[in-house]
Amino acid sequence: MADTISSDRRSKIMSHIKSKDTSIEMMVRRRLFAMGYRYRVNYKALPGKPDIVFTKKKIAIFIHGCYWHGHDCGSRYAHTSQSNRAYWGPKIERTKQRDQEHIQKLEANGWKVIVLWECEIKNHLELTIADLIEKIEN
Ligand SMILES: [Zn+2]
């Protein structure tokens, strides 16, 4: 099949999707902050640079976009065309693999790891936050 999307266009698509990831991260961060939680963000000292970190409690939270992190949820956020999947598939697989490695390293070092997905945040924000608080507090 011919490659009809230029690499310039692809990187535009990619940065657009990445900025969506950032906005779901902000939805969660704002909520936690409003509830009085204080945390580190994009914490570089830990594997995978977790999006939200509670250092004293040793809790690392990752907020993943369904598309780039290969969430097998069947939501519209994970959806892609056949040709996009053929093109980005290997990259998405590598991302998934790395995500798993980061989680394993963190857990091996006594960190509690929580992964929040785009589909959960966008479809059930209140429930996702309530569930998250429960995990943070227990
Ligand atoms: Zn999902």
CSV table of C-alpha atoms and ligand atoms in Angstrom, one decimal:
chain,number,residue,atom,x,y,z
A,1,MET,CA,0.0,0.0,0.0
A,2,ALA,CA,1.3,3.5,-0.9
A,3,ASP,CA,2.3,5.7,2.0
A,4,THR,CA,0.0,8.6,1.5
A,5,ILE,CA,0.7,10.6,4.6
A,6,SER,CA,3.9,12.7,4.6
A,7,SER,CA,6.2,12.4,7.5
A,8,ASP,CA,5.6,16.1,8.3
A,9,ARG,CA,1.9,15.4,8.5
A,10,ARG,CA,2.5,12.3,10.6
A,11,SER,CA,4.5,14.3,13.1
A,12,LYS,CA,1.7,16.8,13.3
A,13,ILE,CA,-0.8,14.1,13.9
A,14,MET,CA,1.5,12.7,16.6
A,15,SER,CA,2.0,15.9,18.4
A,16,HIS,CA,-1.7,16.5,18.4
A,17,ILE,CA,-2.3,13.1,20.0
A,18,LYS,CA,0.5,13.8,22.5
A,19,SER,CA,-1.0,17.1,23.5
A,20,LYS,CA,-4.3,15.2,24.3
A,21,ASP,CA,-2.3,13.0,26.6
A,22,THR,CA,-1.2,16.1,28.4
A,23,SER,CA,-4.7,17.4,28.8
A,24,ILE,CA,-5.9,14.2,30.4
A,25,GLU,CA,-3.0,14.5,32.8
A,26,MET,CA,-4.1,18.0,33.7
A,27,MET,CA,-7.7,16.9,34.3
A,28,VAL,CA,-6.3,14.5,37.0
A,29,ARG,CA,-3.8,16.9,38.4
A,30,ARG,CA,-6.2,19.7,38.8
A,31,ARG,CA,-8.7,17.4,40.6
A,32,LEU,CA,-6.0,16.2,43.0
A,33,PHE,CA,-4.7,19.6,43.7
A,34,ALA,CA,-8.2,21.0,44.4
A,35,MET,CA,-8.6,18.2,47.0
A,36,GLY,CA,-5.4,19.4,48.7
A,37,TYR,CA,-3.0,16.8,47.4
A,38,ARG,CA,0.5,17.9,46.7
A,39,TYR,CA,2.8,15.9,44.4
A,40,ARG,CA,5.7,15.9,42.0
A,41,VAL,CA,5.0,15.9,38.2
A,42,ASN,CA,7.0,14.2,35.4
A,43,TYR,CA,9.4,12.9,38.1
A,44,LYS,CA,12.6,12.3,36.2
A,45,ALA,CA,14.4,10.5,39.0
A,46,LEU,CA,12.1,7.4,38.6
A,47,PRO,CA,11.9,4.9,35.7
A,48,GLY,CA,9.5,6.1,33.0
A,49,LYS,CA,9.2,9.6,34.5
A,50,PRO,CA,5.8,9.0,36.1
A,51,ASP,CA,3.3,11.8,35.6
A,52,ILE,CA,2.3,12.2,39.2
A,53,VAL,CA,4.4,11.1,42.2
A,54,PHE,CA,3.9,11.0,45.9
A,55,THR,CA,7.4,10.6,47.1
A,56,LYS,CA,6.7,10.0,50.9
A,57,LYS,CA,4.0,7.5,50.1
A,58,LYS,CA,6.1,6.0,47.3
A,59,ILE,CA,3.2,6.1,44.8
A,60,ALA,CA,3.9,6.6,41.1
A,61,ILE,CA,1.0,7.4,38.8
A,62,PHE,CA,1.1,7.1,35.0
A,63,ILE,CA,-1.5,8.7,32.8
A,64,HIS,CA,-1.6,7.0,29.5
A,65,GLY,CA,-3.3,7.9,26.2
A,66,CYS,CA,-5.0,4.8,24.9
A,67,TYR,CA,-3.6,5.1,21.4
A,68,TRP,CA,0.2,5.5,22.0
A,69,HIS,CA,0.3,3.1,25.0
A,70,GLY,CA,-1.7,0.5,23.1
A,71,HIS,CA,-4.6,0.1,25.5
A,72,ASP,CA,-6.7,-2.9,24.5
A,73,CYS,CA,-9.9,-1.2,25.6
A,74,GLY,CA,-11.7,-0.9,22.3
A,75,SER,CA,-12.6,2.7,23.1
A,76,ARG,CA,-12.6,5.3,20.4
A,77,TYR,CA,-9.4,6.8,21.8
A,78,ALA,CA,-7.5,3.6,21.0
A,79,HIS,CA,-9.1,3.3,17.5
A,80,THR,CA,-6.9,3.6,14.5
A,81,SER,CA,-7.1,2.9,10.8
A,82,GLN,CA,-5.5,-0.2,9.4
A,83,SER,CA,-2.8,1.8,7.7
A,84,ASN,CA,-2.0,3.8,10.8
A,85,ARG,CA,-1.8,0.6,12.8
A,86,ALA,CA,0.6,-0.9,10.2
A,87,TYR,CA,2.8,2.2,10.4
A,88,TRP,CA,2.7,2.9,14.2
A,89,GLY,CA,2.1,-0.7,15.4
A,90,PRO,CA,5.8,-1.4,16.1
A,91,LYS,CA,6.3,1.9,17.9
A,92,ILE,CA,3.2,1.2,20.0
A,93,GLU,CA,4.4,-2.3,20.9
A,94,ARG,CA,7.8,-0.8,22.0
A,95,THR,CA,6.0,1.7,24.1
A,96,LYS,CA,3.9,-1.0,25.8
A,97,GLN,CA,7.0,-3.0,26.5
A,98,ARG,CA,8.8,-0.1,28.0
A,99,ASP,CA,5.8,0.8,30.1
A,100,GLN,CA,5.9,-2.8,31.6
A,101,GLU,CA,9.6,-2.5,32.3
A,102,HIS,CA,9.1,0.7,34.1
A,103,ILE,CA,6.3,-0.7,36.2
A,104,GLN,CA,8.3,-3.8,37.1
A,105,LYS,CA,11.4,-1.7,38.1
A,106,LEU,CA,9.3,0.6,40.3
A,107,GLU,CA,7.5,-2.2,42.0
A,108,ALA,CA,10.8,-4.0,42.6
A,109,ASN,CA,11.9,-0.9,44.4
A,110,GLY,CA,8.8,-0.8,46.6
A,111,TRP,CA,6.8,1.7,44.7
A,112,LYS,CA,3.1,1.4,44.3
A,113,VAL,CA,2.2,2.0,40.7
A,114,ILE,CA,-1.1,3.2,39.4
A,115,VAL,CA,-1.9,3.5,35.7
A,116,LEU,CA,-4.8,5.7,34.6
A,117,TRP,CA,-6.1,5.4,31.1
A,118,GLU,CA,-7.4,8.1,28.8
A,119,CYS,CA,-10.7,6.2,28.3
A,120,GLU,CA,-11.3,6.0,32.0
A,121,ILE,CA,-10.6,9.7,32.6
A,122,LYS,CA,-12.6,10.9,29.6
A,123,ASN,CA,-15.6,8.5,30.1
A,124,HIS,CA,-15.8,8.3,33.9
A,125,LEU,CA,-13.7,11.1,35.5
A,126,GLU,CA,-15.5,11.1,38.9
A,127,LEU,CA,-15.3,7.4,39.3
A,128,THR,CA,-11.7,7.3,38.2
A,129,ILE,CA,-10.7,10.0,40.7
A,130,ALA,CA,-12.6,8.3,43.5
A,131,ASP,CA,-10.9,5.1,42.7
A,132,LEU,CA,-7.5,6.8,42.6
A,133,ILE,CA,-8.0,8.5,46.0
A,134,GLU,CA,-8.9,5.1,47.4
A,135,LYS,CA,-5.7,3.6,46.1
A,136,ILE,CA,-3.6,6.6,47.3
A,137,GLU,CA,-5.0,6.4,50.8
A,138,ASN,CA,-4.8,2.6,51.2
B,1,ZN,ZN,-8.4,2.9,26.9
